[in-house]
Amino acid sequence: MLFHSMRRVLIALTLLLSCLPCACRKPSFEPAVLSETRELDAEVLQLIEQKVAAVRAAPGDARAHADLGLVYEANGLWDASEQSFGHALAIEPSNSIWLYHRALALREGGQSAAALAALRSAAEQRPKDAAVQQRLGQWLLDGGDADGAHAAFSKALECRPDQPEFLTGLAGVEIARGRWSEAFALAKRALKGNPGYAPGHFVAGQALQGLGRSEEAKPQLAAGLNAKVNWCQDELSRDFDSYQLTTNALATGAASANVQGNYARAVELYEKLAQRKPEDADMQNNLGANLIELGRLDRAAEVLGKALALAPQSFAVHLNLSELYLRQKLLPEARDAAQKAVDRGGTVGRTHYQLAKVFAAQNDQDGRYRELKAAAALDARDTRLLFDLGDTCWRLGRLEEARAFARKGLELEPNSLAGRLMQGVFALQASDFDEARAALAVLERLAPQDQKTVALREQLQKSGH
Amino acid sequence: MFAPGRLLCLAALCACGKPAQDATPPAAAPEAPWFEEVARASGLEFQHVRGLTQRFWFPEIMGSGLCWFDYDDDGRPDLFVVQSGDLEPGAQPLPGCKLFHNLGDGRFEDVTAQAGVAGHGYGMGCTAGDYDGDGRVDLYVTCVGPNILYHNDGGGRFSDVTSAAGVGDAGWGTSCGFVDIDGDGDLDLFVVNYVRWRKQTEIPCKSPYGERDYCAPNNYNAPSQCVLYLNDGGGHFHDGSAQAGLAAAFGNGLGLALADFDGDGRTDVYVSNDGMPNQLWINRGGGKLVDEALLRGCAVNRNGASQASMGTVVADFDQDGDADLFITNLRGESTTLYDNDGKGNLRDVSSRTGMMTASQSMTGFGDGAFDFDLDGVLDLFVVNGRVGFWKPYYSATDLYAEPKQLFRGVDGKRFEEVPHGGLSADLYGTSRGAAFADYDGDGDIDVAVVENNGPLRLLRNCAPRKGHWVELDLRNRAGAPALAARVSLQSGARTFTREVRVCSSYASADDPRVHIGLGALAQPGMASVRWPDGTRESFGPLAADALHVLKQGAGSPVR
């Protein structure tokens, strides 16, 4: 017995001594490298090579490994990213922001359980990091842990009180608990901070539905459809953005910039993409579209000319050419190009919409109406078409039809300023003062200072209602 | 006090050359397989063909479905498998759809040529039902292009009656189902359409790695409308879509579930859309449908996000007597389970299922909810396969392939993943349609799967049995499967509720016979049936471990 105890002690001592060097010397690692790089864009490869070289030069430098991990992460190379952050953490375990990014890489790489464990650990170490707490709250809520999610969102709120994203997260927790009143109160607070935050509208709608207030729930749910959570930035976000270089990342960034109306950024990214893929008509075409939005029509004409040469049958190229001619006030050319777009892509609503725009410019309201109807038959959820149809009908003197289109559009997009204004003006013309007042009430809530709201208010007052 | 054990722990901590590993769950004890793959041994020779692989035309990644139906009424489910083919056929003849006759000894015989159902388009999905009330089950096939209705003439032969019946919608049809929407006693036909696609308007899309890949449906911005064909009798239908209210609603439709969600006795329609809000068409009677999905909680997930919904299954998972919904989605989205409150309000309860993590890394298509191990609780089987290239990939020969997944039902609310999809090893494929039937008549449910550009699979259920079962073959007065009939089987304190459904999964149809796993209950008791015309009858007491034919009019009337 004594012999066995002594033997265990000796083994333990031997092991302890054998690992003493690691207690006084930091480990070092070879950089995480990709087994396959053929499909990577040259710019990404170059950046990776640069960061790999930095790691090779200092294999014990945790920051260099983490930087490499961030490059991989920014370009969707999850396994290598996870490995790199792992190396960084092994060298410098106390840097919990790397643990957070390792969690993100694990999750994207499909290792959800390990990702959650890593995120929990990062959140424990970073109780005052709102970005980390928000992410943990959402993941826990998705996983059914309402209490855990509540704790995480509450911590995030402590860091940034009244942040709409965190209030919305907490409202989601209350929805999961079936506490509708509490959820609605939180959603209202969130929407006060950011009236346009779609997830806030969605939880408000869920709460109202839970409270049995279905009619009020409907527009909230509609406004919250396809909601996307705004993730808070963390301390690596700036570098992350600058490292996004894959064609896909650039294209996603460009498309996103376009959607947000940031055409300058979109052009910047599409220029890179077009340079990278000069034979890609799609890239040239998208670049052209954004140049038009910026008003750089000569350059747009040059780029779209290239796109047309590459893809003469593309309806999308003809679509943008039509828009270019429209801006250049070359109406016959605009109409010809729009017609070509319809001929080549008539199943796509946008082609008919473009032709309708040309008809509008030519003041051909019948033609405009016909093409808008064709577009709406293909894209019934596009409220822009419904509001334009309302406008066309009004110009054609068909007031009741115009009102019907405006109402239909507002069913889908209850918070549309243009739609509400249209509803109010048409209602005034039809002497339907109840509906005009209802429209004004929404406008007063959405944009009380807007000139159009003010004008409608004055007109209603003038009419004695 | 000196404690050597602590030193050992310290030493282990100090072995720190590698990053700390997350705790991983202990390896599950080896489990006997639930399924074995027997397609070829059973005589099911079918290779799905989709056309050229390098041009990335959208339909070529979407695959096809399959249907179990007893075309010759011999009491055994036969198998119809939809073939895609080539969107730009060359001079060489292409393989067509196939009908396999179930010989009853575990083997099948290809009877396509005699039956005349090889098809002539780029096939997608199928469904079966006796639309003309002659007691024989007919067949409808959706295509990228005009769909086909085959009338079952008897004697193992079918005729293409599409033109005479007026049901050849030319969109990109996916799931479809026969259903009596207007309550006039005959079967109407609901067809889900996907994207308005033409090869002339195909667009180039890229994978995350910058190379050419298949597009997502929203890249086309061309969602479609569903079509409702109302049965006029005399073998003819008319397009009742506009009258029903379908004309103004658009979606990238893939999945279809037909069930009485709000418990009013009328069959409602749920359409799963890919990347757009789903639709729940509540049947208001008289052929009128109203989409109430958003308000009833099942248009989007609990966060308000549209999902890329594919396979759709209705089942009473929590055994409270109503129709719950299970949907498979794209990689990164996880599967969704909606719980019905009995009034047709469907709440996303996915977060409590325990399936979110396991399903998040897969793109699910075909699915089925059955009690595979007969323990009295519904399980879920999901077949997966990617729609875009992603690394790492599972198979160098099929870059879009993923393994199948089996989830054992724990208590009707939670599920646990069974390793390897219940097979002895992972079986990879770009799986699309999955259809379920007890083809070998041994009392448990088997699965047939179409792999896109791959072979047909037949997964025979060989799971260790944990209890008893009963199968109910509900027949209408004409002798055909009584689609939409609802049966409640009382056994002790438990009530099992099922509806006769054929339309399920992804572009596929299950055997219409109702299967119930009873667990330890050896005496199932009485079955109460609500027939589609609203009449009620009871049957029984029924014996366990047997198939019972319940014919309308042969039971005891219930007021």
Coordinates of N, CA and C in Angstrom, one line a residue, chain A residues 234-346:
Chain A
D234 N -17.7 45.0 -31.9 CA -16.8 44.7 -30.8 C -15.4 45.4 -31.2
E235 N -14.4 45.2 -30.3 CA -13.2 46.0 -30.5 C -12.4 45.5 -31.7
L236 N -12.8 44.3 -32.3 CA -12.1 43.9 -33.5 C -12.8 44.2 -34.8
S237 N -14.0 44.8 -34.7 CA -14.9 45.0 -35.9 C -14.2 45.8 -37.0
R238 N -13.5 46.8 -36.6 CA -12.9 47.7 -37.6 C -11.9 46.9 -38.5
D239 N -11.0 46.2 -37.8 CA -10.1 45.3 -38.6 C -10.8 44.3 -39.4
F240 N -11.8 43.7 -38.8 CA -12.6 42.7 -39.5 C -13.2 43.2 -40.8
D241 N -13.7 44.4 -40.8 CA -14.3 45.0 -42.0 C -13.2 45.2 -43.1
S242 N -12.0 45.6 -42.6 CA -11.0 45.9 -43.6 C -10.4 44.6 -44.2
Y243 N -10.6 43.5 -43.5 CA -10.1 42.2 -44.0 C -11.0 41.4 -44.9
Q244 N -12.2 41.9 -45.1 CA -13.2 41.2 -45.9 C -12.8 41.4 -47.4
L245 N -12.2 40.4 -48.0 CA -11.7 40.6 -49.3 C -12.1 39.5 -50.3
T246 N -12.8 38.5 -49.9 CA -13.2 37.5 -50.9 C -14.2 38.1 -51.9
T247 N -14.2 37.5 -53.0 CA -15.2 38.0 -54.0 C -16.6 38.0 -53.4
N248 N -16.9 37.0 -52.7 CA -18.2 36.9 -52.1 C -18.4 37.9 -51.0
A249 N -17.4 38.1 -50.2 CA -17.5 39.1 -49.1 C -17.6 40.5 -49.7
L250 N -16.8 40.8 -50.8 CA -16.9 42.1 -51.5 C -18.3 42.3 -52.1
A251 N -18.8 41.2 -52.7 CA -20.1 41.3 -53.4 C -21.2 41.5 -52.4
T252 N -21.1 40.8 -51.2 CA -22.1 40.9 -50.2 C -22.0 42.3 -49.6
G253 N -20.8 42.8 -49.4 CA -20.6 44.2 -48.9 C -21.2 45.2 -49.9
A254 N -20.9 45.0 -51.2 CA -21.4 45.9 -52.2 C -22.9 45.9 -52.3
A255 N -23.5 44.7 -52.3 CA -24.9 44.6 -52.3 C -25.6 45.3 -51.1
S256 N -24.9 45.1 -50.0 CA -25.5 45.6 -48.7 C -25.4 47.2 -48.8
A257 N -24.2 47.7 -49.3 CA -24.1 49.1 -49.4 C -25.1 49.7 -50.3
N258 N -25.4 49.0 -51.4 CA -26.4 49.4 -52.3 C -27.8 49.5 -51.7
V259 N -28.1 48.4 -50.9 CA -29.4 48.4 -50.3 C -29.5 49.6 -49.3
Q260 N -28.4 49.9 -48.6 CA -28.4 50.9 -47.6 C -28.4 52.3 -48.3
G261 N -28.2 52.4 -49.6 CA -28.2 53.6 -50.3 C -26.8 54.3 -50.2
N262 N -25.8 53.5 -49.8 CA -24.4 54.0 -49.7 C -23.8 53.7 -51.1
Y263 N -24.1 54.4 -52.1 CA -23.7 54.1 -53.5 C -22.2 54.3 -53.7
A264 N -21.6 55.3 -52.9 CA -20.2 55.5 -53.1 C -19.4 54.3 -52.6
R265 N -19.8 53.7 -51.5 CA -19.1 52.5 -51.0 C -19.4 51.3 -52.0
A266 N -20.6 51.2 -52.5 CA -21.0 50.2 -53.4 C -20.1 50.3 -54.7
V267 N -19.9 51.5 -55.2 CA -19.1 51.7 -56.4 C -17.7 51.3 -56.1
E268 N -17.2 51.7 -54.9 CA -15.8 51.4 -54.5 C -15.6 49.8 -54.6
L269 N -16.6 49.1 -54.0 CA -16.4 47.7 -53.9 C -16.6 47.0 -55.3
Y270 N -17.6 47.5 -56.1 CA -17.9 47.0 -57.4 C -16.7 47.3 -58.3
E271 N -16.0 48.4 -58.2 CA -14.9 48.7 -59.0 C -13.8 47.6 -58.7
K272 N -13.6 47.2 -57.5 CA -12.6 46.2 -57.2 C -13.1 44.9 -57.8
L273 N -14.4 44.6 -57.7 CA -14.9 43.3 -58.2 C -14.7 43.3 -59.7
A274 N -15.1 44.4 -60.4 CA -15.0 44.4 -61.8 C -13.5 44.3 -62.3
Q275 N -12.6 44.9 -61.5 CA -11.2 44.7 -61.9 C -10.8 43.3 -61.7
R276 N -11.3 42.7 -60.7 CA -10.9 41.3 -60.4 C -11.5 40.3 -61.4
K277 N -12.7 40.6 -61.9 CA -13.4 39.8 -62.8 C -13.9 40.6 -64.0
P278 N -12.9 41.0 -64.9 CA -13.3 41.9 -66.0 C -14.3 41.3 -67.0
E279 N -14.3 40.0 -67.0 CA -15.2 39.3 -68.0 C -16.6 39.0 -67.4
D280 N -16.8 39.5 -66.2 CA -18.0 39.2 -65.5 C -19.0 40.3 -65.7
A281 N -20.0 40.0 -66.6 CA -21.0 41.0 -67.0 C -21.8 41.5 -65.8
D282 N -22.0 40.6 -64.9 CA -22.8 40.9 -63.7 C -22.2 42.0 -62.9
M283 N -20.9 41.9 -62.7 CA -20.1 42.9 -61.9 C -20.1 44.2 -62.6
Q284 N -19.9 44.2 -63.9 CA -19.9 45.5 -64.6 C -21.3 46.1 -64.6
N285 N -22.3 45.3 -64.7 CA -23.7 45.8 -64.7 C -24.0 46.4 -63.3
N286 N -23.6 45.7 -62.3 CA -23.9 46.2 -60.9 C -23.2 47.5 -60.7
L287 N -21.9 47.6 -61.2 CA -21.1 48.8 -61.0 C -21.9 49.9 -61.8
G288 N -22.3 49.6 -62.9 CA -23.0 50.6 -63.7 C -24.2 51.2 -63.0
A289 N -25.0 50.3 -62.4 CA -26.2 50.7 -61.7 C -25.9 51.6 -60.6
N290 N -24.8 51.4 -59.8 CA -24.5 52.2 -58.7 C -23.9 53.5 -59.2
L291 N -23.2 53.5 -60.3 CA -22.7 54.8 -60.9 C -23.8 55.7 -61.3
I292 N -24.9 55.1 -61.8 CA -26.1 55.9 -62.2 C -26.6 56.6 -60.9
E293 N -26.7 55.8 -59.8 CA -27.2 56.4 -58.6 C -26.4 57.5 -58.1
L294 N -25.1 57.4 -58.4 CA -24.2 58.5 -57.9 C -24.2 59.7 -58.9
G295 N -24.9 59.5 -60.0 CA -24.9 60.6 -61.0 C -23.7 60.6 -62.0
R296 N -22.9 59.6 -61.9 CA -21.7 59.5 -62.7 C -22.1 58.8 -64.0
L297 N -22.8 59.6 -64.9 CA -23.5 58.9 -66.0 C -22.5 58.5 -67.1
D298 N -21.5 59.3 -67.3 CA -20.5 59.0 -68.4 C -19.8 57.7 -68.1
R299 N -19.3 57.6 -66.9 CA -18.6 56.4 -66.5 C -19.6 55.2 -66.5
A300 N -20.8 55.5 -66.1 CA -21.9 54.4 -66.1 C -22.1 53.9 -67.5
A301 N -22.1 54.8 -68.5 CA -22.3 54.5 -69.9 C -21.2 53.6 -70.4
E302 N -20.0 54.0 -70.0 CA -18.8 53.2 -70.4 C -18.9 51.7 -69.8
V303 N -19.2 51.7 -68.5 CA -19.2 50.3 -67.9 C -20.4 49.5 -68.4
L304 N -21.5 50.1 -68.6 CA -22.7 49.3 -69.1 C -22.5 48.9 -70.5
G305 N -21.7 49.7 -71.3 CA -21.4 49.3 -72.7 C -20.6 48.0 -72.6
K306 N -19.6 47.9 -71.7 CA -18.8 46.7 -71.5 C -19.7 45.5 -71.2
A307 N -20.7 45.8 -70.2 CA -21.6 44.7 -69.8 C -22.4 44.2 -70.9
L308 N -22.9 45.2 -71.8 CA -23.7 44.8 -72.9 C -22.9 44.0 -73.9
A309 N -21.6 44.3 -74.1 CA -20.8 43.5 -75.0 C -20.6 42.1 -74.5
L310 N -20.5 42.0 -73.2 CA -20.3 40.7 -72.6 C -21.6 39.9 -72.6
A311 N -22.7 40.5 -72.4 CA -24.0 39.8 -72.2 C -25.1 40.5 -73.0
P312 N -25.1 40.4 -74.3 CA -26.1 41.2 -75.1 C -27.5 40.8 -74.8
Q313 N -27.7 39.6 -74.3 CA -29.1 39.1 -74.1 C -29.5 39.3 -72.6
S314 N -28.7 39.9 -71.8 CA -29.1 40.0 -70.4 C -30.1 41.1 -70.2
F315 N -31.3 40.7 -69.7 CA -32.3 41.7 -69.4 C -31.9 42.7 -68.4
A316 N -31.0 42.3 -67.4 CA -30.6 43.2 -66.4 C -29.7 44.3 -66.9
V317 N -28.9 44.0 -67.9 CA -28.1 45.1 -68.5 C -29.0 46.1 -69.3
H318 N -30.0 45.6 -70.0 CA -30.9 46.5 -70.7 C -31.7 47.3 -69.7
L319 N -32.0 46.7 -68.6 CA -32.7 47.4 -67.5 C -31.9 48.6 -67.1
N320 N -30.7 48.4 -66.8 CA -29.8 49.5 -66.3 C -29.5 50.6 -67.4
L321 N -29.4 50.1 -68.6 CA -29.2 51.0 -69.8 C -30.4 51.9 -69.9
S322 N -31.6 51.3 -69.7 CA -32.8 52.1 -69.8 C -32.8 53.2 -68.7
E323 N -32.4 52.8 -67.5 CA -32.4 53.8 -66.4 C -31.3 54.9 -66.7
L324 N -30.2 54.5 -67.3 CA -29.2 55.5 -67.7 C -29.7 56.5 -68.7
Y325 N -30.4 56.0 -69.8 CA -31.0 56.9 -70.8 C -32.0 57.8 -70.2
L326 N -32.8 57.2 -69.3 CA -33.8 58.0 -68.6 C -33.2 59.2 -67.9
R327 N -32.1 58.9 -67.2 CA -31.4 60.0 -66.4 C -30.8 61.0 -67.4
Q328 N -30.4 60.5 -68.6 CA -29.8 61.4 -69.6 C -30.9 62.1 -70.4
K329 N -32.2 61.8 -70.1 CA -33.4 62.3 -70.8 C -33.4 61.9 -72.2
L330 N -32.9 60.7 -72.5 CA -33.0 60.2 -73.9 C -34.1 59.2 -73.9
L331 N -35.3 59.7 -74.0 CA -36.5 58.9 -73.7 C -36.7 57.8 -74.8
P332 N -36.6 58.1 -76.0 CA -36.8 56.9 -77.0 C -35.8 55.8 -76.7
E333 N -34.5 56.2 -76.4 CA -33.5 55.1 -76.1 C -33.9 54.4 -74.8
A334 N -34.4 55.1 -73.9 CA -34.8 54.5 -72.6 C -35.9 53.5 -72.8
R335 N -36.9 53.9 -73.6 CA -38.0 53.1 -73.9 C -37.6 51.8 -74.7
D336 N -36.7 52.0 -75.6 CA -36.2 50.9 -76.4 C -35.5 49.9 -75.5
A337 N -34.6 50.4 -74.7 CA -33.9 49.5 -73.8 C -34.8 48.8 -72.8
A338 N -35.8 49.5 -72.3 CA -36.8 48.9 -71.3 C -37.6 47.8 -72.0
Q339 N -38.0 48.1 -73.2 CA -38.7 47.1 -74.0 C -37.9 45.8 -74.2
K340 N -36.6 46.0 -74.5 CA -35.7 44.9 -74.7 C -35.6 44.1 -73.4
A341 N -35.5 44.8 -72.3 CA -35.5 44.1 -71.0 C -36.7 43.3 -70.7
V342 N -37.9 43.9 -71.1 CA -39.1 43.1 -71.0 C -39.1 41.9 -71.9
D343 N -38.6 42.1 -73.1 CA -38.6 41.0 -74.1 C -37.7 39.8 -73.6
R344 N -36.6 40.2 -72.9 CA -35.7 39.2 -72.5 C -36.0 38.6 -71.1
G345 N -36.6 39.4 -70.3 CA -36.9 39.0 -68.9 C -38.3 39.4 -68.4
G346 N -39.3 39.1 -69.2 CA -40.6 39.5 -68.9 C -41.2 38.8 -67.7

